Structures are given as structure tokens and as C-alpha cells.
Tab-separated table of N, CA and C (backbone and C1' of nucleotides) in Angstrom:
chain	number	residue	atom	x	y	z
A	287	UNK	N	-71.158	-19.497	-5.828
A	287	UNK	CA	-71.856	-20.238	-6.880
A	287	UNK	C	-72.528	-19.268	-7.846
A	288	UNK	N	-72.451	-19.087	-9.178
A	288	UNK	CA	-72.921	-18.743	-10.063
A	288	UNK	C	-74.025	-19.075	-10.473
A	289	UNK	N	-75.294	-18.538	-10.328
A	289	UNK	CA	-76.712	-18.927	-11.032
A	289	UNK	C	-76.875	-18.412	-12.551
A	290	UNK	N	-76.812	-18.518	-13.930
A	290	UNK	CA	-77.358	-17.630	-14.875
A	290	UNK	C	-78.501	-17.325	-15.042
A	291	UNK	N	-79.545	-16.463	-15.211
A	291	UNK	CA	-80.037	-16.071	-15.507
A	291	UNK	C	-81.329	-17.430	-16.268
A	292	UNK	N	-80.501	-18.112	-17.236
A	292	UNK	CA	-81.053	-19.276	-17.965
A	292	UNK	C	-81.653	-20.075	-16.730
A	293	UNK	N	-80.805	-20.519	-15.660
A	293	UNK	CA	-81.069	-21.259	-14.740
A	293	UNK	C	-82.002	-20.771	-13.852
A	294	UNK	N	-81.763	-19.607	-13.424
A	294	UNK	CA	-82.952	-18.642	-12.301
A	294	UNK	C	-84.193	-18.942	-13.251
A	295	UNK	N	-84.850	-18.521	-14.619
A	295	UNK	CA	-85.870	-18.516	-15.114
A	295	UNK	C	-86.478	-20.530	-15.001
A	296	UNK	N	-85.456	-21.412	-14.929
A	296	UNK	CA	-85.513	-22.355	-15.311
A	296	UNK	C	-86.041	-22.897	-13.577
A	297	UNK	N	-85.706	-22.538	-12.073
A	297	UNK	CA	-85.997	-22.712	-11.156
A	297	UNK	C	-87.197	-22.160	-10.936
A	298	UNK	N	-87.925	-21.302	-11.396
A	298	UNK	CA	-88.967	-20.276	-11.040
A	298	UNK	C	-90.081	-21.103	-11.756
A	299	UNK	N	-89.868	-21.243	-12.751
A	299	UNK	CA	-90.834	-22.273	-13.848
A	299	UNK	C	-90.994	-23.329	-12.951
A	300	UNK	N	-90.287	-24.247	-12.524
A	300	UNK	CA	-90.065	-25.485	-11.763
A	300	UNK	C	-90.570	-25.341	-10.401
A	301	UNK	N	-91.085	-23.807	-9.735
A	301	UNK	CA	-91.240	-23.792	-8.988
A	301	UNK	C	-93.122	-23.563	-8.951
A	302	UNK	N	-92.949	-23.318	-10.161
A	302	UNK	CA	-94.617	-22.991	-9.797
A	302	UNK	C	-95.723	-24.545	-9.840
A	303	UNK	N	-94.768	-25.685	-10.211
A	303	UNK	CA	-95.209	-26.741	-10.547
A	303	UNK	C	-96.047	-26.883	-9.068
A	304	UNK	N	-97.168	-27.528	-8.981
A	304	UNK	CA	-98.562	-27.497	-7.687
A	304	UNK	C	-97.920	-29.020	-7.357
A	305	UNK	N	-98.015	-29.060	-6.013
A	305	UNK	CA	-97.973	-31.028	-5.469
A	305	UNK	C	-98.976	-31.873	-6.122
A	306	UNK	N	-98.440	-32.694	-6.308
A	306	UNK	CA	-99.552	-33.833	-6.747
A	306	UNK	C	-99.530	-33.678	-8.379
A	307	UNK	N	-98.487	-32.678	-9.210
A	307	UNK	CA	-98.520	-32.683	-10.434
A	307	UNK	C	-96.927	-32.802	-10.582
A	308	UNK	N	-97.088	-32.836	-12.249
A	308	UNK	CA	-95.806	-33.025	-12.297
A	308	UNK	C	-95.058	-32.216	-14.137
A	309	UNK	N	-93.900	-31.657	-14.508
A	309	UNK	CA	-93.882	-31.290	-15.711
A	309	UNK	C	-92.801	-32.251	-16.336
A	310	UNK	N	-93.039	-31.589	-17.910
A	310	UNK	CA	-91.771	-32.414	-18.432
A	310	UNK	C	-90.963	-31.264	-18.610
A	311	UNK	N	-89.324	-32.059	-19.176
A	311	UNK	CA	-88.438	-31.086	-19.822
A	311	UNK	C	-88.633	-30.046	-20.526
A	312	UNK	N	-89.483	-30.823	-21.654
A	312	UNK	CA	-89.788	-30.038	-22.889
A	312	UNK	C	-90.828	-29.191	-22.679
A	313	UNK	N	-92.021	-29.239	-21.701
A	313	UNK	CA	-92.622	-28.070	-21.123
A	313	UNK	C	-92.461	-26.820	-20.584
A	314	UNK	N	-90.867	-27.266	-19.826
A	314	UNK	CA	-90.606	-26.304	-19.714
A	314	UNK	C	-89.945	-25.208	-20.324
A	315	UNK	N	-88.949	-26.036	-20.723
A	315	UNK	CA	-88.268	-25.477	-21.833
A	315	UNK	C	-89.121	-24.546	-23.354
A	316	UNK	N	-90.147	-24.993	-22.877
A	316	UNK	CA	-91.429	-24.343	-24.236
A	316	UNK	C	-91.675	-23.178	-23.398
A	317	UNK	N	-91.989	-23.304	-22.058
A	317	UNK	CA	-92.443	-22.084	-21.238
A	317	UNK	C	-91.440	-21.252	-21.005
A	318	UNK	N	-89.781	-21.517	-21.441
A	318	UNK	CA	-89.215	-20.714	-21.239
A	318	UNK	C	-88.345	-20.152	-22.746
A	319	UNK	N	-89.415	-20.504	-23.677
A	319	UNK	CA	-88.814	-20.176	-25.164
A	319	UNK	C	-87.847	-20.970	-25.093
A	320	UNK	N	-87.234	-21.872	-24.870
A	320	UNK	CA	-85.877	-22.572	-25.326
A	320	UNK	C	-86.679	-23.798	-25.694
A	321	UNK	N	-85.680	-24.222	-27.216
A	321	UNK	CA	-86.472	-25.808	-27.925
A	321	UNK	C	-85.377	-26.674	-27.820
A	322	UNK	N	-84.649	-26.463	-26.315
A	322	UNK	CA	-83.978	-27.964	-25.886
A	322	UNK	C	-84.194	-28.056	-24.662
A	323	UNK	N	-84.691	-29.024	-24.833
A	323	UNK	CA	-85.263	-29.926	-23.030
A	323	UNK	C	-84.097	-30.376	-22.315
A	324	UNK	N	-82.802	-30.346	-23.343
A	324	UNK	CA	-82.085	-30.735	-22.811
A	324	UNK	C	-80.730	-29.784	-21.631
A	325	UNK	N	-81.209	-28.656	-21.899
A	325	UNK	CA	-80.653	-27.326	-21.453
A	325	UNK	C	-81.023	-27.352	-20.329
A	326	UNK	N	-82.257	-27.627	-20.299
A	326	UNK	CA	-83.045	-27.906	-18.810
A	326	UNK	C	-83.053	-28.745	-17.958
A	327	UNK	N	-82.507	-29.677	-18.428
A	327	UNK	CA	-81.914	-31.076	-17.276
A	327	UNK	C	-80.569	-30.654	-17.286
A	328	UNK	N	-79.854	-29.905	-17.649
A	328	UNK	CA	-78.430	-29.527	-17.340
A	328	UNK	C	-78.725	-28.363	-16.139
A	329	UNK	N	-79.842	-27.897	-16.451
A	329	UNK	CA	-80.063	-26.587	-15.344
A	329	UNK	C	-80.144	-27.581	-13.821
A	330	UNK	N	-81.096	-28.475	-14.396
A	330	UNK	CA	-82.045	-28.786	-13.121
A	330	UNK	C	-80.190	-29.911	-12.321
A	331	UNK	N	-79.783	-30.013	-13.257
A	331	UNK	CA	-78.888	-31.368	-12.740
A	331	UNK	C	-78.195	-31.155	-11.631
A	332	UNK	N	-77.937	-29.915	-11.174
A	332	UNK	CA	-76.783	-29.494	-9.911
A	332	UNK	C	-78.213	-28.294	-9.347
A	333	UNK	N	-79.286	-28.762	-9.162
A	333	UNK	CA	-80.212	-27.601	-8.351
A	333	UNK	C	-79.346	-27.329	-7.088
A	334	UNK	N	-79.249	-26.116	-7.311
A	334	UNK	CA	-78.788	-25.195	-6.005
A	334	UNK	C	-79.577	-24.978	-4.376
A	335	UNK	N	-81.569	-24.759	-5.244
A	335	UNK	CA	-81.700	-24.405	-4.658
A	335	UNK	C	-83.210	-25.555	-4.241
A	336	UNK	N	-82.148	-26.459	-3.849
A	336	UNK	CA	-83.131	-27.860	-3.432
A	336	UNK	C	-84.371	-28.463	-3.145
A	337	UNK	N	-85.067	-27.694	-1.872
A	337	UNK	CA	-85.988	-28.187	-1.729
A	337	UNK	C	-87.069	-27.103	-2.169
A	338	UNK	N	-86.891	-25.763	-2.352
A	338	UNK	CA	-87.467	-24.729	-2.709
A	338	UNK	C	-87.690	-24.685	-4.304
A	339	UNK	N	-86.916	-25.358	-4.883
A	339	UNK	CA	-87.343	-26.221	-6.469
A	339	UNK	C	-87.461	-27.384	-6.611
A	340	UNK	N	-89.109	-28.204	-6.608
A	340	UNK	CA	-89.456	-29.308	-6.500
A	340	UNK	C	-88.771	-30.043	-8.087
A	341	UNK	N	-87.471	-30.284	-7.906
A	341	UNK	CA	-87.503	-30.550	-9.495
A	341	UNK	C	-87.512	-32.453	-9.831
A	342	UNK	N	-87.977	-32.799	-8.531
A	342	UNK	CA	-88.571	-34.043	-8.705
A	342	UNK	C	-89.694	-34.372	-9.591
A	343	UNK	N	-90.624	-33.272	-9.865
A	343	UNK	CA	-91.579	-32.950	-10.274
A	343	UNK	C	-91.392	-32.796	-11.689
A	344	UNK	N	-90.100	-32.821	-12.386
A	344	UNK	CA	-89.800	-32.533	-13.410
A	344	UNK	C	-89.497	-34.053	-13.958
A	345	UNK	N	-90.202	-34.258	-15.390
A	345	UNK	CA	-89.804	-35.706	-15.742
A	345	UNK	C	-89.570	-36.104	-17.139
A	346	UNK	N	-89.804	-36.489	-17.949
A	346	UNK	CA	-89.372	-36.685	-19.425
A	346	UNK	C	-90.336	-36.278	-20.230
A	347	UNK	N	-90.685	-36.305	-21.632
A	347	UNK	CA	-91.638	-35.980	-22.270
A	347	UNK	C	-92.248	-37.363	-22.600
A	348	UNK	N	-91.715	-38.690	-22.530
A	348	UNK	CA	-91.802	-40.225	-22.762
A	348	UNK	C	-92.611	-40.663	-21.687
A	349	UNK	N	-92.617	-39.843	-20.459
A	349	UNK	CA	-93.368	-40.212	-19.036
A	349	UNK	C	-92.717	-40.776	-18.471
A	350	UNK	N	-91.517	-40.999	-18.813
A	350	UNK	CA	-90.116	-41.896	-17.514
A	350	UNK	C	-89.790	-40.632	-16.592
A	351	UNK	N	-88.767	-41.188	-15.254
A	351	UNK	CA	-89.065	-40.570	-14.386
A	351	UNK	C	-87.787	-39.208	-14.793
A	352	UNK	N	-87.178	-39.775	-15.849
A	352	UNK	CA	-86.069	-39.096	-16.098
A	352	UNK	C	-84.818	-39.403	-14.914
A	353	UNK	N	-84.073	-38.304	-14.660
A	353	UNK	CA	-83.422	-38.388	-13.938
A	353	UNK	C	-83.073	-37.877	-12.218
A	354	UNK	N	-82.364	-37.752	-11.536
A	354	UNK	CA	-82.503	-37.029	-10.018
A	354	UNK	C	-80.996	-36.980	-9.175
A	355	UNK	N	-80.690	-36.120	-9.106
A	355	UNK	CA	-79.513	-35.442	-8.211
A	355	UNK	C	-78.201	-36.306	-9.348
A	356	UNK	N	-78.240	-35.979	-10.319
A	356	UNK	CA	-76.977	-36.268	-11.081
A	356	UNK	C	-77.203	-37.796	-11.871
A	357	UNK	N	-78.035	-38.570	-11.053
A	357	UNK	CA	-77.936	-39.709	-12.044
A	357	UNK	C	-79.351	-39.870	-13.038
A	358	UNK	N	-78.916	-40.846	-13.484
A	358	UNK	CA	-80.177	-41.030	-14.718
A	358	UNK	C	-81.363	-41.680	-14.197
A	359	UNK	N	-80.214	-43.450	-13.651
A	359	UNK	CA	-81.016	-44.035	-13.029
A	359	UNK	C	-80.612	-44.918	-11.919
A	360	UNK	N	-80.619	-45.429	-11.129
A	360	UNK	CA	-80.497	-45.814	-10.093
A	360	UNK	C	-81.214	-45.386	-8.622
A	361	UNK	N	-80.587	-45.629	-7.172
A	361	UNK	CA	-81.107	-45.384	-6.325
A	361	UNK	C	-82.320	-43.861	-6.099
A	362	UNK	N	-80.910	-42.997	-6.562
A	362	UNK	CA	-81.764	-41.844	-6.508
A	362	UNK	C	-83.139	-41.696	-7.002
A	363	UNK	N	-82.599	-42.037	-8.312
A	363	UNK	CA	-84.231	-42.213	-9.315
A	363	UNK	C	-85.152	-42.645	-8.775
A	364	UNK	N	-84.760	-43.970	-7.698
A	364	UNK	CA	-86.323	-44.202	-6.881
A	364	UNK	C	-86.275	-43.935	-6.032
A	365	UNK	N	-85.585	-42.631	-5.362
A	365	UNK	CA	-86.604	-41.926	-4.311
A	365	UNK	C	-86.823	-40.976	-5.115
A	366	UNK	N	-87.093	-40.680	-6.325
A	366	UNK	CA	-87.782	-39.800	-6.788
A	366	UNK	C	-88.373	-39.915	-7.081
A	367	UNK	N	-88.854	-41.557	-7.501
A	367	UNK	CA	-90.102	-41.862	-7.969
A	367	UNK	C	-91.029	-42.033	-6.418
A	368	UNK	N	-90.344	-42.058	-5.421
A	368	UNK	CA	-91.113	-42.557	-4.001
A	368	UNK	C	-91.407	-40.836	-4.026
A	369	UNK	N	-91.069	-39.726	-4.024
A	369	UNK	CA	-91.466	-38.739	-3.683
A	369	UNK	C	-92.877	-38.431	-4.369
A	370	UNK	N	-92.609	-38.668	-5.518
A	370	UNK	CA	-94.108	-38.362	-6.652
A	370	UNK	C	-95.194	-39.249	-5.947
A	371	UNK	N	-94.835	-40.676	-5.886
A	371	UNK	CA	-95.702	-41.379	-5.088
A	371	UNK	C	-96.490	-40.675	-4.172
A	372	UNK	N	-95.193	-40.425	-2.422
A	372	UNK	CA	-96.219	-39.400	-2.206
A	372	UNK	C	-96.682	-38.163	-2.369
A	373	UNK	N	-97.451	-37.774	-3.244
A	373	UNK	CA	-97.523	-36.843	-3.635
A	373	UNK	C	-98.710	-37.260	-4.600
A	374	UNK	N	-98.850	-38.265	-4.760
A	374	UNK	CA	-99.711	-38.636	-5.490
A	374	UNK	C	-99.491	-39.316	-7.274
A	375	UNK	N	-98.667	-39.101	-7.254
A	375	UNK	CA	-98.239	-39.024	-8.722
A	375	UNK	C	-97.306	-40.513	-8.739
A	376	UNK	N	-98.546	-41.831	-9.268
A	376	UNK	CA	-97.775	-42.865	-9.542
A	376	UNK	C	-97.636	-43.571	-10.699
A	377	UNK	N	-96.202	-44.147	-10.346
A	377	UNK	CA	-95.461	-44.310	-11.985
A	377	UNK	C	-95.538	-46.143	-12.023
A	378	UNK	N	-96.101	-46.426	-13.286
A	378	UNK	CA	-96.572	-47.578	-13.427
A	378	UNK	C	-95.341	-48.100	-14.625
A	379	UNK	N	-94.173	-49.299	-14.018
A	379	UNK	CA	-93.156	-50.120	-14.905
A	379	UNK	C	-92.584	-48.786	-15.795
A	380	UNK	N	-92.353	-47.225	-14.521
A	380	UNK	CA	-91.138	-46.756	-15.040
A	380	UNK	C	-91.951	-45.866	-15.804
A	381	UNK	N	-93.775	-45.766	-15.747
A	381	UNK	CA	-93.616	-44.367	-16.689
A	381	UNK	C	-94.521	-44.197	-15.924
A	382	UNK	N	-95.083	-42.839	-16.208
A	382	UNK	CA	-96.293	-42.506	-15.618
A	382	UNK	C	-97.503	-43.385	-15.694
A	383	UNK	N	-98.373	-43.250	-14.867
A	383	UNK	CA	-99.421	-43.782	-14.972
A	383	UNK	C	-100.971	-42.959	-14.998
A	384	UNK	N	-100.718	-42.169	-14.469
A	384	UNK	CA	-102.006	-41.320	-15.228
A	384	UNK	C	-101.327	-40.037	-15.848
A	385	UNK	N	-101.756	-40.033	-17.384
A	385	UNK	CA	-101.278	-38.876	-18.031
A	385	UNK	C	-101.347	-37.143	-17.395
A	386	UNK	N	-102.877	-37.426	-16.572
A	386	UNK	CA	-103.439	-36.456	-16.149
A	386	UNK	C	-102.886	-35.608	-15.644
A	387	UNK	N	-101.569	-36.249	-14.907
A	387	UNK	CA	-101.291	-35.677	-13.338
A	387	UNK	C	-99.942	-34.299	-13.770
A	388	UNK	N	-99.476	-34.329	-15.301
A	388	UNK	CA	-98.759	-33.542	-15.889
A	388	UNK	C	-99.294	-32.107	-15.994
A	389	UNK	N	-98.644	-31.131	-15.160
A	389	UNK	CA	-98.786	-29.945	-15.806
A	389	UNK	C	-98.555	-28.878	-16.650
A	390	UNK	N	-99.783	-28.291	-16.897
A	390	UNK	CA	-99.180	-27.410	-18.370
A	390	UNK	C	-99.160	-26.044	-17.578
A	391	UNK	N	-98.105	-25.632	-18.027
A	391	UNK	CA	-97.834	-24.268	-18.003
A	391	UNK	C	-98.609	-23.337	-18.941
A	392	UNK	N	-99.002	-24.158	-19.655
A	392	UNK	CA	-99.631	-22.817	-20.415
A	392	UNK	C	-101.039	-22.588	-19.349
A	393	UNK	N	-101.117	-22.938	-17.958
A	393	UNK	CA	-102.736	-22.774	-17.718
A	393	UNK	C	-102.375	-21.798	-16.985
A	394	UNK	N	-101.146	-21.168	-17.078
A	394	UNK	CA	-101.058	-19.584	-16.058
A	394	UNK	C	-100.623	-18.874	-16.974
A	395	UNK	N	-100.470	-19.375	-18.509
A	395	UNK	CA	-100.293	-18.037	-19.323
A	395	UNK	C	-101.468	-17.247	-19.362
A	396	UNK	N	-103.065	-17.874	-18.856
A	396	UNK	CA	-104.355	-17.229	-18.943
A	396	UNK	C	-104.839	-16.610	-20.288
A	397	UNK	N	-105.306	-17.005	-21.178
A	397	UNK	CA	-105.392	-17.287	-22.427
A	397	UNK	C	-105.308	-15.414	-22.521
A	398	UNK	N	-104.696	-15.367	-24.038
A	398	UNK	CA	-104.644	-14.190	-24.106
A	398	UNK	C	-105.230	-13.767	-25.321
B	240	DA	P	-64.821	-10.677	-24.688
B	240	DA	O5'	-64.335	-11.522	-25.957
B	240	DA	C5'	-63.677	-10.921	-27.083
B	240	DA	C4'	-63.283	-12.008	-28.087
B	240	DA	C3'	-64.471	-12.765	-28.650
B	240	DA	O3'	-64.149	-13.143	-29.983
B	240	DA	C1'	-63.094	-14.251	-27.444
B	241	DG	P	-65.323	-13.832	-30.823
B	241	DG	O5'	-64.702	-15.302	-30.992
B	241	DG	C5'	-63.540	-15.464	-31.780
B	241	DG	C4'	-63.101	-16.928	-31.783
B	241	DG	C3'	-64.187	-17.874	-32.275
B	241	DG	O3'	-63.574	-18.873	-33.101
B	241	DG	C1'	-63.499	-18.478	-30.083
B	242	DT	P	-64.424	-20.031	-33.751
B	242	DT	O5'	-64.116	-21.294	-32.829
B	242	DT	C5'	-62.867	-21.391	-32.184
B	242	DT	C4'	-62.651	-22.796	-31.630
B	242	DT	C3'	-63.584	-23.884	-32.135
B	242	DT	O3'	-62.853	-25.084	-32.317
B	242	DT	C1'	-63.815	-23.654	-29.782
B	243	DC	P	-63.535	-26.453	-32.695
B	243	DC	O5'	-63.728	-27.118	-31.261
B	243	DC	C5'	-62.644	-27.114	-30.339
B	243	DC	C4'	-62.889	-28.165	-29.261
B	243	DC	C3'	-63.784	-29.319	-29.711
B	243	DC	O3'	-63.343	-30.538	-29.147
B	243	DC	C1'	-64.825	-28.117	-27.935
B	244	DG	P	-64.178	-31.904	-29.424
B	244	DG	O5'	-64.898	-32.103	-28.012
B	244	DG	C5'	-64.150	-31.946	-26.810
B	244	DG	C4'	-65.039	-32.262	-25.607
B	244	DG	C3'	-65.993	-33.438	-25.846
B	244	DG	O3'	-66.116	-34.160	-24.616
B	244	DG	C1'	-67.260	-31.486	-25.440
B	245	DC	P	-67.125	-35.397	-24.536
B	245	DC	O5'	-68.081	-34.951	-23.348
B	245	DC	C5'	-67.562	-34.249	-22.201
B	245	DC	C4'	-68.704	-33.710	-21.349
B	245	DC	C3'	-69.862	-34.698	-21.216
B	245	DC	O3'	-70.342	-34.685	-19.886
B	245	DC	C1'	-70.647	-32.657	-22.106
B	246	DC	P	-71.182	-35.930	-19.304
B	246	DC	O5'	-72.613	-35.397	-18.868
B	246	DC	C5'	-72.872	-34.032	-18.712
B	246	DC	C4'	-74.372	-33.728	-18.739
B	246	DC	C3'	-75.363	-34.885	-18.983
B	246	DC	O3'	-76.366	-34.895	-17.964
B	246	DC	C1'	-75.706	-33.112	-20.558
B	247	DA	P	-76.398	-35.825	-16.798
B	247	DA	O5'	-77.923	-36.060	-16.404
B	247	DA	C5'	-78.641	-37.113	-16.992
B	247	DA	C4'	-80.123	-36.824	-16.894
B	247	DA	C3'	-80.554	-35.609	-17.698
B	247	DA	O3'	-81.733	-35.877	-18.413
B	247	DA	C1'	-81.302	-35.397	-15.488
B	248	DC	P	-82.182	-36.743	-19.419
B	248	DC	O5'	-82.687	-35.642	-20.444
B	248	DC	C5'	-83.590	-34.647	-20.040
B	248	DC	C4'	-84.382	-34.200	-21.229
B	248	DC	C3'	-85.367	-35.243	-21.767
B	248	DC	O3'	-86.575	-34.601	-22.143
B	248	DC	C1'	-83.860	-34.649	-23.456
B	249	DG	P	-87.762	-35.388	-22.777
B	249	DG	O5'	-87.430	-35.244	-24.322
B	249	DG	C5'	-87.423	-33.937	-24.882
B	249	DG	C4'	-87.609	-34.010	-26.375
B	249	DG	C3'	-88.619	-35.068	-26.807
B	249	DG	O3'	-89.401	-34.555	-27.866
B	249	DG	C1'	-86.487	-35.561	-27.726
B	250	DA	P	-90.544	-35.447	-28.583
B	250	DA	O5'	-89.944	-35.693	-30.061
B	250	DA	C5'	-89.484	-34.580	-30.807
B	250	DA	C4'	-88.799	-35.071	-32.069
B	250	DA	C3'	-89.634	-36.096	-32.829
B	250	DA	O3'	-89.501	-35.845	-34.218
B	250	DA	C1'	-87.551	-37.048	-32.234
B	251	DA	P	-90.252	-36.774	-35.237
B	251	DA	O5'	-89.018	-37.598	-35.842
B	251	DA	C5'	-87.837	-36.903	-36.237
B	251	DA	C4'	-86.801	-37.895	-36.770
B	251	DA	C3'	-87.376	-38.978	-37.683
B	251	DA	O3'	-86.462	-39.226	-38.744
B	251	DA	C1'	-86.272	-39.967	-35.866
B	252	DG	P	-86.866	-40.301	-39.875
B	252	DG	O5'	-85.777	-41.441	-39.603
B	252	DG	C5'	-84.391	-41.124	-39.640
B	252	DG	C4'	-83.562	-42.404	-39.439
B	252	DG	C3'	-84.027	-43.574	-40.287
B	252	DG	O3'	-82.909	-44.317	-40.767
B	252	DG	C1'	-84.097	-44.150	-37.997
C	136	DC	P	-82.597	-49.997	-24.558
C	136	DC	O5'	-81.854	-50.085	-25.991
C	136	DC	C5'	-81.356	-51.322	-26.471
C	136	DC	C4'	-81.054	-51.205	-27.937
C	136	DC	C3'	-80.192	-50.001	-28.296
C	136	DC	O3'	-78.853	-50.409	-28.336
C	136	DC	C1'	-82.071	-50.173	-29.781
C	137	DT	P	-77.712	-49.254	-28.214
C	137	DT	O5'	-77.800	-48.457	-29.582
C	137	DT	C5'	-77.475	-49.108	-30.793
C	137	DT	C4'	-77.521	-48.130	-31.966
C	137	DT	C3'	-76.572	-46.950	-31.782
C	137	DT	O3'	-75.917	-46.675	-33.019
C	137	DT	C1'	-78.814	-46.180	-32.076
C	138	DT	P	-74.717	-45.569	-33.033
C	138	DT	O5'	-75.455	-44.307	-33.675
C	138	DT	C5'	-76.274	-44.483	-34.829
C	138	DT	C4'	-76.844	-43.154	-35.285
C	138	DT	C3'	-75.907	-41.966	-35.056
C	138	DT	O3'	-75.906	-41.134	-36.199
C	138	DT	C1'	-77.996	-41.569	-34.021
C	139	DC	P	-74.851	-39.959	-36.326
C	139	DC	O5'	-75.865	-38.726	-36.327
C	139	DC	C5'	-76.889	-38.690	-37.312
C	139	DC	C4'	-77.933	-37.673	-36.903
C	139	DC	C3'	-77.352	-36.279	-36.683
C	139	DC	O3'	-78.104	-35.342	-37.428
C	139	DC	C1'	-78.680	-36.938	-34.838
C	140	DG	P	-77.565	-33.827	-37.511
C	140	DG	O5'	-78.606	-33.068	-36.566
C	140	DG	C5'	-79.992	-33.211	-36.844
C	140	DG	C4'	-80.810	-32.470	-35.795
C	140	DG	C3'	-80.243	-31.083	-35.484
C	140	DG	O3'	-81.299	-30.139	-35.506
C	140	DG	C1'	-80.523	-32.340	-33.494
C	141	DT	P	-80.865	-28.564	-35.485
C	141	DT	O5'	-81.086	-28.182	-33.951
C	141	DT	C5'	-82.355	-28.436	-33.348
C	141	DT	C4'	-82.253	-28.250	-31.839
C	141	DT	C3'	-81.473	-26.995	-31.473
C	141	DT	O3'	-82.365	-26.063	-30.861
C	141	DT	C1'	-80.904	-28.859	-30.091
C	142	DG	P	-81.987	-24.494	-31.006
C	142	DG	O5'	-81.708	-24.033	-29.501
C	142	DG	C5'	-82.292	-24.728	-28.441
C	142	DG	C4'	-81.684	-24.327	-27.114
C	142	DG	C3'	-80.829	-23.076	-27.069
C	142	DG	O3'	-81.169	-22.376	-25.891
C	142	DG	C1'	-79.539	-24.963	-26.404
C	143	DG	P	-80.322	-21.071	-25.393
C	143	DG	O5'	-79.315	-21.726	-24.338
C	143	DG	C5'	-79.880	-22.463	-23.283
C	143	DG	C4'	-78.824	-22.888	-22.280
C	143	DG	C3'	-77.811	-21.790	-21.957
C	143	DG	O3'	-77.541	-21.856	-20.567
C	143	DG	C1'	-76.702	-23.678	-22.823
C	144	DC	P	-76.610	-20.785	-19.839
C	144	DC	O5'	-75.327	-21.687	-19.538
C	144	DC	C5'	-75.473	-22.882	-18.785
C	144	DC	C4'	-74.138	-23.568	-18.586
C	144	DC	C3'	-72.995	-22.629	-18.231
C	144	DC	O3'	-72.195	-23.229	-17.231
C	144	DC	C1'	-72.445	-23.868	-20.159
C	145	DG	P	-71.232	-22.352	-16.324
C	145	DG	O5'	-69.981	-23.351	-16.257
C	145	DG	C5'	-70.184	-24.694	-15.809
C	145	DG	C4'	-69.015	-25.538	-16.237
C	145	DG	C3'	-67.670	-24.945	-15.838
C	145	DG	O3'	-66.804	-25.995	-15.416
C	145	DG	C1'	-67.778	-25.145	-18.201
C	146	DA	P	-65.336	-25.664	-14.905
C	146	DA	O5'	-64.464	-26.051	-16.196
C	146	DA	C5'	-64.610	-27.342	-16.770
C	146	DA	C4'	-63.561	-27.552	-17.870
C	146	DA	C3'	-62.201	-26.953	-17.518
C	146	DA	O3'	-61.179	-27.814	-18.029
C	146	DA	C1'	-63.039	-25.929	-19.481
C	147	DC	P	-59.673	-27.548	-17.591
C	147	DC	O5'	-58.978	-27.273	-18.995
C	147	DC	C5'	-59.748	-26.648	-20.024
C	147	DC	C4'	-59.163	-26.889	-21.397
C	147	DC	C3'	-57.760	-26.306	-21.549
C	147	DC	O3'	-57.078	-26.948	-22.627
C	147	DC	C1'	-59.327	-24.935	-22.658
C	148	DT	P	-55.559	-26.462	-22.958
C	148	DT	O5'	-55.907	-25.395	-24.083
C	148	DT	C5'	-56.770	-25.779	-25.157
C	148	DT	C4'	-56.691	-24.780	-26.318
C	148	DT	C3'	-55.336	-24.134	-26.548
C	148	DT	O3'	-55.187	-23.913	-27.946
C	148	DT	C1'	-56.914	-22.460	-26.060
DNA sequence: AGTCGCCACGAAG
DNA sequence: CTTCGTGGCGACT
């Protein structure tokens, strides 16, 4: 299996995400200089490296749950929304429900 | 090596 | 809701 480089930076980001929070596409994709979120759900879409990249944790910039293991929406999608659940992170008619619980990456750039 | 089309998105119409 | 823009990548040529 081939990882690029794009994708390794794109798992590492995804990995620093804390339980009980959660990022979007476009966060990350900002934290990793790229201005398509959508590069990043192509990364995250075949995760290699499964449970060691919470990329459940990863969700839309709209607050939907986005997508999980290849589909958009269906079954999977809600055990991904049951995972955030536990975890703390609950999604109210499909979007988030407390804005709060989103993390920013910029709080480990440590202001410079 | 160059092109084409696809994608777990996002903003705009 | 639909359409376009975007960045990166696999499949073909």
C-alpha cells in the first residue's frame, strides 16, 4: 500500500484531534496549507491506518457528520455518529450540537 | 509525462 | 436544492 506524503501529513493532523472533540475538513486542510477540504476526505476515505487515526472525529465545515469508511451516508455514518456520542460529542437532527466541541488546530500552533 | 475523471468538501446561486 | 471551484490521486493514453 502506498501512503503519500499528502496523506501521512493528513493522518498526523487527524491524529492529534483530543477525545471528546472533533475537526472539520476544512480545518484541516487549513492546518495543512491545502484550500481543499476536499483532498482530505479523499485522504481520510480509505484510512489505512484505522484506529490509530480517529478520523471519526473528522466532520464537515456545515457540522454534518460528513462521511465514514467510504460512504456518505447510511449505516456507517451512524456508527459514527454513535462513536462521537460516546465520546461525548452529540449531534442534534444530523449536525452538531454544541459548536464548542470542534477543534482548532491553530491552539498547538502556540501563538507566534 | 500529460490528461481525464473521481472524491467522506465548501461556498455560491 | 444545484453548480462551480478547489487540490490531490488513480487510471489511461
Amino acid at each position: 500500500m502506498t501512503v503519500t506524503p499528502f496523506q501521512q501529513r493528513v493522518y498526523a493532523a487527524v491524529s492529534l484531534i483530543p477525545k471528546g472533540k472533533v475537526a472539520t475538513y476544512c480545518g484541516v486542510a487549513d492546518s495543512l496549507g491545502c484550500g481543499s477540504a476536499r483532498a482530505v476526505g479523499q485522504a481520510l476515505r480509505a484510512n489505512p491506518f484505522a484506529p490509530r487515526v480517529p478520523c471519526h472525529r473528522v466532520i464537515a465545515a456545515s457540522l454534518t457528520l460528513g462521511g465514514f469508511q467510504g460512504q456518505r451516508e447510511g449505516a456507517a455514518v451512524e456508527r459514527k455518529r454513535r462513536l462521537l456520542a460516546d465520546e461525548g460529542v452529540v449531534f442534534k437532527a444530523g449536525k452538531l450540537a454544541e459548536p464548542g466541541r470542534i477543534f482548532l488546530f491553530t491552539e498547538c500552533h502556540h501563538e507566534k
